[in-house]
Short mmCIF file of C-alpha atoms and ligand atoms in Angstrom, two decimals:
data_model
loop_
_atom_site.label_atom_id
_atom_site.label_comp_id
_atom_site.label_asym_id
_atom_site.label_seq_id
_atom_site.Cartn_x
_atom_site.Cartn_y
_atom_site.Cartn_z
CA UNK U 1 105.05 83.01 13.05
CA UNK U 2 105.75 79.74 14.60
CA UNK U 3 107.68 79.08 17.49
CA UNK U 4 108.61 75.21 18.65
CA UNK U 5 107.61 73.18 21.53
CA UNK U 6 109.64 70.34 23.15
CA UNK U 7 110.04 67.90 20.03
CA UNK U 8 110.20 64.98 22.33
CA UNK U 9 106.38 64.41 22.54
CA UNK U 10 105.70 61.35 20.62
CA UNK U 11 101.68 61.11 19.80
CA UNK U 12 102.08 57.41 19.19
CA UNK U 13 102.87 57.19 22.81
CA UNK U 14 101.40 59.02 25.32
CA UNK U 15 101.96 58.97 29.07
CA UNK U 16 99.85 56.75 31.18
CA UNK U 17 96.80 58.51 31.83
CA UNK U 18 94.78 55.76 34.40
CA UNK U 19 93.06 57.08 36.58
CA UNK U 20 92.02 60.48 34.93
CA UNK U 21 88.84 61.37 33.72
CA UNK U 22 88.07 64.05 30.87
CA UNK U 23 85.00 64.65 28.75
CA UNK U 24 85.28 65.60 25.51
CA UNK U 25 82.23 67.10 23.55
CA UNK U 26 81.12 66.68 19.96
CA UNK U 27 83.16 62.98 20.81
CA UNK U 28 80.84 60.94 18.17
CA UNK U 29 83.06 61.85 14.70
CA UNK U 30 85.85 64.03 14.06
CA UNK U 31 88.58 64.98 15.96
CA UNK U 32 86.49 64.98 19.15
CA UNK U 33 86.12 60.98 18.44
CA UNK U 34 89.71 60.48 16.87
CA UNK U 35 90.84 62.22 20.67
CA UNK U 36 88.54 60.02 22.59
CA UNK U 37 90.29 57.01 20.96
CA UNK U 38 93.98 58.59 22.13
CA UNK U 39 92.83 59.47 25.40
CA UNK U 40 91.22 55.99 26.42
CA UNK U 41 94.23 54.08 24.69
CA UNK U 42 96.57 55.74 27.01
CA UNK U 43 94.47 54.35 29.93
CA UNK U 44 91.98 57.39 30.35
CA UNK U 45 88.25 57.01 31.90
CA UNK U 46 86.68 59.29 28.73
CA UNK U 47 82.99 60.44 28.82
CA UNK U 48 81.99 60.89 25.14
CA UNK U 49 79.58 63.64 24.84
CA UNK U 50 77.32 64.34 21.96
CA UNK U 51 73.90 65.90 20.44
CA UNK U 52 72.15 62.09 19.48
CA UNK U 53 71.74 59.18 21.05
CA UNK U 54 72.13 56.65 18.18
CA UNK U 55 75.13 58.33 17.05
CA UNK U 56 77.02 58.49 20.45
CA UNK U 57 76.13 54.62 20.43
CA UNK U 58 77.58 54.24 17.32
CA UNK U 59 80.77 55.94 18.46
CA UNK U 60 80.66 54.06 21.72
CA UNK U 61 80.57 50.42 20.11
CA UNK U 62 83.27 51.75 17.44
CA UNK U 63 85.60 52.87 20.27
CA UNK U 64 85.37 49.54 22.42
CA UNK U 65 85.68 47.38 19.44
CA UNK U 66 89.04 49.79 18.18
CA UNK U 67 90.32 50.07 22.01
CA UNK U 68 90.05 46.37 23.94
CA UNK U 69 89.79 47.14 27.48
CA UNK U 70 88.85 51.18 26.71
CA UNK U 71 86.50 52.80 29.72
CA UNK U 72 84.00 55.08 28.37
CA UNK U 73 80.86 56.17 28.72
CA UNK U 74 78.40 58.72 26.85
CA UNK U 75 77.02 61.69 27.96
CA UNK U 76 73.45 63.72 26.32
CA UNK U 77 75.00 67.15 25.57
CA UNK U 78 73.90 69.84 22.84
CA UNK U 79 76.26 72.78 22.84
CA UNK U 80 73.94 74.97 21.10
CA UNK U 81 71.44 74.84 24.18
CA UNK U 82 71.70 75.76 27.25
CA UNK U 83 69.37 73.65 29.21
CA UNK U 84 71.25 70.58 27.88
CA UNK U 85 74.15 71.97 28.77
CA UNK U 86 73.39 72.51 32.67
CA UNK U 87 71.89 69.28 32.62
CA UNK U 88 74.52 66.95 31.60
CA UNK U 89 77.13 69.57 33.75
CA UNK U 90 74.95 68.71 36.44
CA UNK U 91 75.62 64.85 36.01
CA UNK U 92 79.24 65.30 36.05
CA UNK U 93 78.63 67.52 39.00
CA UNK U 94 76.57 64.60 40.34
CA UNK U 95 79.01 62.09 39.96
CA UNK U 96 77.07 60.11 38.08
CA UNK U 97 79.85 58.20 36.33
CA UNK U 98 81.92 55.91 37.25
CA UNK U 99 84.93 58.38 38.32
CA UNK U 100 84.84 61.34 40.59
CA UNK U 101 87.31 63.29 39.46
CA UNK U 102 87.44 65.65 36.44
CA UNK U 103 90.91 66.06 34.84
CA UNK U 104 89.93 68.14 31.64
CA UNK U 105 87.68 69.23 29.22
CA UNK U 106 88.39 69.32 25.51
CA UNK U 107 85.53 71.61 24.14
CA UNK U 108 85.74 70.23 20.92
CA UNK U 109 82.33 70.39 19.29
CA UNK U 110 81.18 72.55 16.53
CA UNK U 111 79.61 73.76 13.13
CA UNK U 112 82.54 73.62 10.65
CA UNK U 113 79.98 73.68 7.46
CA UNK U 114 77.99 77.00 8.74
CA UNK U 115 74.24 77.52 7.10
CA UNK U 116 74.18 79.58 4.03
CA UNK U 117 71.54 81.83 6.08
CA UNK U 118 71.94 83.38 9.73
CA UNK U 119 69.80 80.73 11.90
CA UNK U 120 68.72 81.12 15.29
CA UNK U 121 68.81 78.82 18.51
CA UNK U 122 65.81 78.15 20.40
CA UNK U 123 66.89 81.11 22.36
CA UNK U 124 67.48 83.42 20.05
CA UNK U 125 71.49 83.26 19.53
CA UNK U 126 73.01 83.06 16.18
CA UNK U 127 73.53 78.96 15.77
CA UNK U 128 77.21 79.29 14.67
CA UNK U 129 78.40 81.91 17.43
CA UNK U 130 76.12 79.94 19.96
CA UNK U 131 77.18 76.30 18.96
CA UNK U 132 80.94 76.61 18.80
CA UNK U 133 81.48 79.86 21.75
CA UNK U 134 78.63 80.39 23.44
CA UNK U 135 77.85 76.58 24.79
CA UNK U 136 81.35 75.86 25.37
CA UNK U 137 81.60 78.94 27.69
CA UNK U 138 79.03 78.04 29.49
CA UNK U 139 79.50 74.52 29.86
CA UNK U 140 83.14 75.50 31.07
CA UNK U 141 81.67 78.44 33.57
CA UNK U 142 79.33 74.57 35.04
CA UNK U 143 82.32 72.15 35.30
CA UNK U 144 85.20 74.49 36.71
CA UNK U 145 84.67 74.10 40.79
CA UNK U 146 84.75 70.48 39.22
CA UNK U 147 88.01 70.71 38.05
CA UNK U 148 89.23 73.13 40.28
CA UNK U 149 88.14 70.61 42.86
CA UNK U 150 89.57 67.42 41.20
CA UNK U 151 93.56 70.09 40.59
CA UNK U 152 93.90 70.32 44.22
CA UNK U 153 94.87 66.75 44.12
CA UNK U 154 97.37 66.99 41.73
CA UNK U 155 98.61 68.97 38.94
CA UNK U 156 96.67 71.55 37.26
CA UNK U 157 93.22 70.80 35.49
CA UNK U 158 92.52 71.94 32.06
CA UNK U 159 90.49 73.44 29.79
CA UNK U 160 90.78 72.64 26.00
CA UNK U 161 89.38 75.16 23.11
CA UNK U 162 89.40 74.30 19.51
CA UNK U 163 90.73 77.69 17.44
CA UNK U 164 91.33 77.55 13.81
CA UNK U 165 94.18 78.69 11.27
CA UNK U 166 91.41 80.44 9.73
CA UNK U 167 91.49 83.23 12.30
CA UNK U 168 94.73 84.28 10.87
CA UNK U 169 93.23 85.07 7.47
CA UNK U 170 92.22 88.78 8.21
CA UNK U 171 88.98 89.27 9.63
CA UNK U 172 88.71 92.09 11.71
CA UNK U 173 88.08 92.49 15.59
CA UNK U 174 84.79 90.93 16.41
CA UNK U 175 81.78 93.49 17.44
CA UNK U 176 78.20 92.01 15.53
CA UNK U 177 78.63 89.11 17.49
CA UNK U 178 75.22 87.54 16.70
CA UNK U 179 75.49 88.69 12.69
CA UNK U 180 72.16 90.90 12.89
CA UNK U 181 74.17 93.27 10.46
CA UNK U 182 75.31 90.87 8.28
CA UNK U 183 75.39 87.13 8.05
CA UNK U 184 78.18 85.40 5.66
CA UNK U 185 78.99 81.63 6.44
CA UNK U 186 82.65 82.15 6.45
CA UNK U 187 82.39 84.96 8.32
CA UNK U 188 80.37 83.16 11.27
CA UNK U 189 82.74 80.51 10.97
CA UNK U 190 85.74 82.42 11.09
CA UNK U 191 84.15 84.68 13.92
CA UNK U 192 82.91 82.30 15.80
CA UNK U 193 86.56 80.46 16.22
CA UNK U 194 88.15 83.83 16.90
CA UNK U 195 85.99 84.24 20.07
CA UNK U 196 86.50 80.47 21.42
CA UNK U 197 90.50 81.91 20.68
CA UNK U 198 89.93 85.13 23.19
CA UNK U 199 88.02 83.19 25.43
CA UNK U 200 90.60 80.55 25.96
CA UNK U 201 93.15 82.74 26.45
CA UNK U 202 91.16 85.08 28.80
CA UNK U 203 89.65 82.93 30.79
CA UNK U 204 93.66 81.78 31.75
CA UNK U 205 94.36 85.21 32.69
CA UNK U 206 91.31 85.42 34.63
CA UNK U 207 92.23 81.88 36.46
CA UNK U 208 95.58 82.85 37.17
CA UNK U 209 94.08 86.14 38.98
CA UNK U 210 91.73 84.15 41.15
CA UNK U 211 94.15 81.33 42.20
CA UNK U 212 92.15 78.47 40.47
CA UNK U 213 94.12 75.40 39.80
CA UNK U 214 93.10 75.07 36.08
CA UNK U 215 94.77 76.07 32.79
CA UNK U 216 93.13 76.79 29.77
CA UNK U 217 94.96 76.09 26.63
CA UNK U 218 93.95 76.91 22.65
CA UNK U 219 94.46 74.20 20.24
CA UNK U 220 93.87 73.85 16.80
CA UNK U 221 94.09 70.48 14.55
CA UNK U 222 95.20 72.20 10.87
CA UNK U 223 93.25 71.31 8.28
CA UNK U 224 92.04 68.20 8.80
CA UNK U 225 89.79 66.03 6.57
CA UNK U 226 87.28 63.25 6.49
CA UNK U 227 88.59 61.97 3.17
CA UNK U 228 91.99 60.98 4.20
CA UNK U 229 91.06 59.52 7.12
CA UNK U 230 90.59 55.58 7.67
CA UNK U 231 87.15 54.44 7.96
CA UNK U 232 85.30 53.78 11.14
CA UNK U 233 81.78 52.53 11.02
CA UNK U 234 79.46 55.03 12.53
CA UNK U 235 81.85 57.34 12.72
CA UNK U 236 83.82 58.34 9.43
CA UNK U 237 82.78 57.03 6.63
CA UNK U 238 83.66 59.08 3.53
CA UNK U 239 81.98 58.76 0.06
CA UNK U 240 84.53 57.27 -2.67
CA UNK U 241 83.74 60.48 -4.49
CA UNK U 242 84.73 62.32 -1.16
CA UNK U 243 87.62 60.31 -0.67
CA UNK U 244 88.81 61.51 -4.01
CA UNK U 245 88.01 64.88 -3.78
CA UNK U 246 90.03 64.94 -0.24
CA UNK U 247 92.79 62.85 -1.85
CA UNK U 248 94.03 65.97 -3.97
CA UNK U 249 94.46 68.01 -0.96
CA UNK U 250 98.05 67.13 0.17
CA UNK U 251 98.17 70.27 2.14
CA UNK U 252 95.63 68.49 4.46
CA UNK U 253 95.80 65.57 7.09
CA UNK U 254 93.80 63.07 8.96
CA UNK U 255 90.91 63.83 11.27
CA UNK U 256 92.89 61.33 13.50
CA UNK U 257 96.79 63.08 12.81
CA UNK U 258 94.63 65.82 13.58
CA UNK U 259 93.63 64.97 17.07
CA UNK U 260 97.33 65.15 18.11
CA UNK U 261 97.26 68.81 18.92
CA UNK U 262 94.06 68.52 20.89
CA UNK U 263 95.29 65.69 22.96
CA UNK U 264 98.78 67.12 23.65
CA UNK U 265 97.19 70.55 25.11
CA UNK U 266 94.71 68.55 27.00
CA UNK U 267 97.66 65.83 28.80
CA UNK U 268 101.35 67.38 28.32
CA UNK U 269 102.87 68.19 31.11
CA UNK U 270 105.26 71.28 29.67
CA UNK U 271 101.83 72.52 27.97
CA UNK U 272 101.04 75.74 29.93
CA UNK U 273 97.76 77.59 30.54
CA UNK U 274 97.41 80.99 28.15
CA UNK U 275 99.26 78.98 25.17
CA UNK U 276 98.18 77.85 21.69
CA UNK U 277 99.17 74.90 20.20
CA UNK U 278 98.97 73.69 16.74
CA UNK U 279 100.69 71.31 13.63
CA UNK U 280 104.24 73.18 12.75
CA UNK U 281 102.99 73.80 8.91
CA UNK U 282 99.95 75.22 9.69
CA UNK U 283 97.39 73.30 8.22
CA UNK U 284 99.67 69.59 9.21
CA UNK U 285 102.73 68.51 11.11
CA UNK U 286 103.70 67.66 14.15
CA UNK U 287 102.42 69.50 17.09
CA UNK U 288 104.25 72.83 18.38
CA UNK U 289 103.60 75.97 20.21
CA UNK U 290 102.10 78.61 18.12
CA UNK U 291 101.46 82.90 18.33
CA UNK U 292 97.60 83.19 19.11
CA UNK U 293 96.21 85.46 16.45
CA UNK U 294 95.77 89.46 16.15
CA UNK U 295 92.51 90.14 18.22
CA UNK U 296 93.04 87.26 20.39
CA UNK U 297 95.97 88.75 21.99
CA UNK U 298 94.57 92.14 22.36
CA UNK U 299 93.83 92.71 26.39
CA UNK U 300 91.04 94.86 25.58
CA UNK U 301 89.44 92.75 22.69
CA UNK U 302 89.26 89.75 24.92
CA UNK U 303 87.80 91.60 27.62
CA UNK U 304 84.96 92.73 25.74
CA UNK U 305 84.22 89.27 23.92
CA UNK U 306 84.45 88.16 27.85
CA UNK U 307 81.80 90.81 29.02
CA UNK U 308 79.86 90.07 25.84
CA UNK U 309 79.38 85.97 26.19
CA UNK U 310 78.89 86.99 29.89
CA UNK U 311 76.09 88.83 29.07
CA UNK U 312 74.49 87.01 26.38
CA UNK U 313 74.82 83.45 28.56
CA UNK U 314 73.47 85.48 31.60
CA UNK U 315 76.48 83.70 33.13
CA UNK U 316 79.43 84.65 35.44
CA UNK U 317 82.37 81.99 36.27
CA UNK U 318 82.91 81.15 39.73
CA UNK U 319 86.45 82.00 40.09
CA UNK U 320 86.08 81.99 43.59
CA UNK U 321 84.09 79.15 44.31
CA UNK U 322 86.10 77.12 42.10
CA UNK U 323 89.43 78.83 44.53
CA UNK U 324 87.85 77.71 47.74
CA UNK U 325 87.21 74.48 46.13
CA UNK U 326 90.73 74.03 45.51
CA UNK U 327 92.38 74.27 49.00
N1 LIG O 1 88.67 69.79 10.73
C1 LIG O 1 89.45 70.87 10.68
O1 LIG O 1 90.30 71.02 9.80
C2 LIG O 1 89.30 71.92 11.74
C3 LIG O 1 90.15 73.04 11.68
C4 LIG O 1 90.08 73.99 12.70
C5 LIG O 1 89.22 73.82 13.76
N2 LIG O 1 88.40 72.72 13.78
C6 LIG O 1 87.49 72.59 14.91
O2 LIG O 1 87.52 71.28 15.43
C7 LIG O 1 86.25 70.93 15.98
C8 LIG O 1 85.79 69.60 15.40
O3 LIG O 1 85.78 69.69 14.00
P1 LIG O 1 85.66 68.39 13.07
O4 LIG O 1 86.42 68.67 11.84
O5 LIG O 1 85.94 67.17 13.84
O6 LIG O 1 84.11 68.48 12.70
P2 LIG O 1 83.04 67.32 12.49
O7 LIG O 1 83.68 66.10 11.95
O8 LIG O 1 81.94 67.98 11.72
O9 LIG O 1 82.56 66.99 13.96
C9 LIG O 1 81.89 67.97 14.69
C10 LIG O 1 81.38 67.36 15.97
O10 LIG O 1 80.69 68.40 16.69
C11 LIG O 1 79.39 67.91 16.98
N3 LIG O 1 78.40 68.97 17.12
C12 LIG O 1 77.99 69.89 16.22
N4 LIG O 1 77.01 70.65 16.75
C13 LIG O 1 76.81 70.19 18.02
C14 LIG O 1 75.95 70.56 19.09
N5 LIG O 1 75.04 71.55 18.96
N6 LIG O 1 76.02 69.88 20.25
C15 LIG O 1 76.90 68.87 20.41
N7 LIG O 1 77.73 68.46 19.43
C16 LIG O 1 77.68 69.12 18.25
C17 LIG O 1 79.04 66.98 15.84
O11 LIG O 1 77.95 66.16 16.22
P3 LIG O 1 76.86 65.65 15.13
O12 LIG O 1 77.49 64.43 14.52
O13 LIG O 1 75.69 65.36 15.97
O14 LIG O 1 76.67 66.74 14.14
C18 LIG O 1 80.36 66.23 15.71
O15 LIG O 1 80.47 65.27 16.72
C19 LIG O 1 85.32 72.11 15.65
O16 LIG O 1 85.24 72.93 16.76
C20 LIG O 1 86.05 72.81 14.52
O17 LIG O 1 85.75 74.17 14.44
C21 LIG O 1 88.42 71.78 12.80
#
């Protein structure tokens, strides 16, 4: 099931990463903050995105006070809608931060605790399929003459997508994508991560074939849980009852062990674009190369989740652009 990766990456310390930029969304708890922390440790410019203001501020101010020295800065972004979405793409576009350059993208955010009943967006998408797929492939689709642009300079760009162990547990090929037939919240869940898992690995393929300077990589954190994971105010702060409850789970890990996965596809080197990368025991470990799952490496099932968030989104990638940005 599991193949290994070089074992000499060491998450405690990471190669010097001044002077690059990446923006990580969902950045204000989780993984997507415990990342954030990595990234700007190692020297990183990091633009924390998130949903709420007072939240991102939280996670701003608990970042600068864990980091001395760390160079952040937040960015307004709600995956789940699409005029956000262009907006704050447009800002990076803009270069309206403090760096020019755009190194890579971890795609991070998402609905882990799904609603009991099918909700909608504001335009009509499922929330689940929308929040954790839909945004991210649009928000990627925004940013990649950005990062094509920023390649050309150096190594390869990426692209970061968050899959899930969970798509290994048997659900079959997707096809209701929005859940008009029927809506189950660990179905949507599930669903949801196995189309951010075809997408990741298509859209490589589809780079590759256009000549655009940016990988895109799969990564998923195991199980990882509030509960066992240190406190950090405004950002984790687990109930003792919680903390109990997530204390019997020894199969789990840290939000911030975690994050390891995430930040080795976004910065090592002897990652490559098309892989998936995850902790060697599944659910925790150290971080190694994995086998995607069933329907995400089916040609033909990734084309038509492809065609479908194409179609929903109303959105084509500018592989060509993004090529002639590059040279
Ligand atoms: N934890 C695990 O074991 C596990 C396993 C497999 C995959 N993953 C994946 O890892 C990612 C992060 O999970 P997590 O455990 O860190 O979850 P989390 O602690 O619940 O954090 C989720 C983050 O996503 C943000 N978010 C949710 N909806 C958003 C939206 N519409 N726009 C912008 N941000 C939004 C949340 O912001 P708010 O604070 O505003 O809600 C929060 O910052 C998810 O994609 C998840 O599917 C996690």
């Amino acid at each position: 099931m599991i193949t290994r990766g070089p074992a000499d990456w060491d998450p405690g310390a990471l190669p010097d990463l001044s002077g690059r930029m990446y923006l990580v969304t969902g950045a204000n708890a989780g993984l997507g903050y415990f990342a954030s922390e990595k990234l700007a440790a190692a020297g990183a410019h990091v633009i924390l995105s998130g949903r709420h203001p007072n939240r991102l501020a939280a996670a701003h101010d608990a970042l600068e006070a864990r980091v001395p020295g760390a160079s952040v800065e937040t960015l307004l972004l709600d995956v789940s809608n699409p005029g956000s979405i262009r907006a704050a793409a447009a800002s990076v576009r803009g270069g309206l931060f403090s760096r020019s350059r755009l190194d890579g993208v971890l795609l991070n955010a998402g609905i882990v605790h799904t609603p009991r009943t099918r909700e909608l967006t504001r335009d009509g998408r499922e929330l689940v399929f929308a929040t954790n797929a839909l945004g991210h492939f649009v928000l990627a689709a925004e940013l990649l003459t950005t990062l094509a642009k920023s390649a050309a300079r150096r190594e390869h760009s990426r692209l970061v997508w968050l899959g899930s162990v969970s798509t290994h547990l048997g659900i079959g090929e997707p096809t209701d994508f929005q859940l008009e037939r029927r809506y189950e919240a660990w179905h949507a869940y599930v669903q949801s991560k196995l189309v951010v898992h075809a997408l990741g690995i298509e859209a490589d393929a589809r780079l590759r074939a256009a000549d655009v300077p940016v990988d895109s990589v799969v990564a998923h954190p195991g199980y990882s849980i509030g509960g066992r994971t240190e406190m950090v105010t405004g950002v984790n702060e687990p109930s003792r009852w919680k903390r109990l409850r997530d204390g019997v789970q020894p199969w789990a890990q840290s939000k911030k062990r975690g994050a390891d996965a995430l930040v080795r596809a976004l910065t090592d080197p002897d990652v490559r674009g098309g892989e998936y990368w995850g902790p060697k025991f599944w659910t925790q470990g150290r971080t190694v190369r994995q086998r995607p799952s069933r329907w995400a490496a089916d040609r033909d099932v990734r084309t038509r989740v492809w065609e479908e968030c194409e179609r929903l989104t109303g959105t084509e990638w500018p592989f060509a652009r993004a090529a002639r940005a590059a040279r």
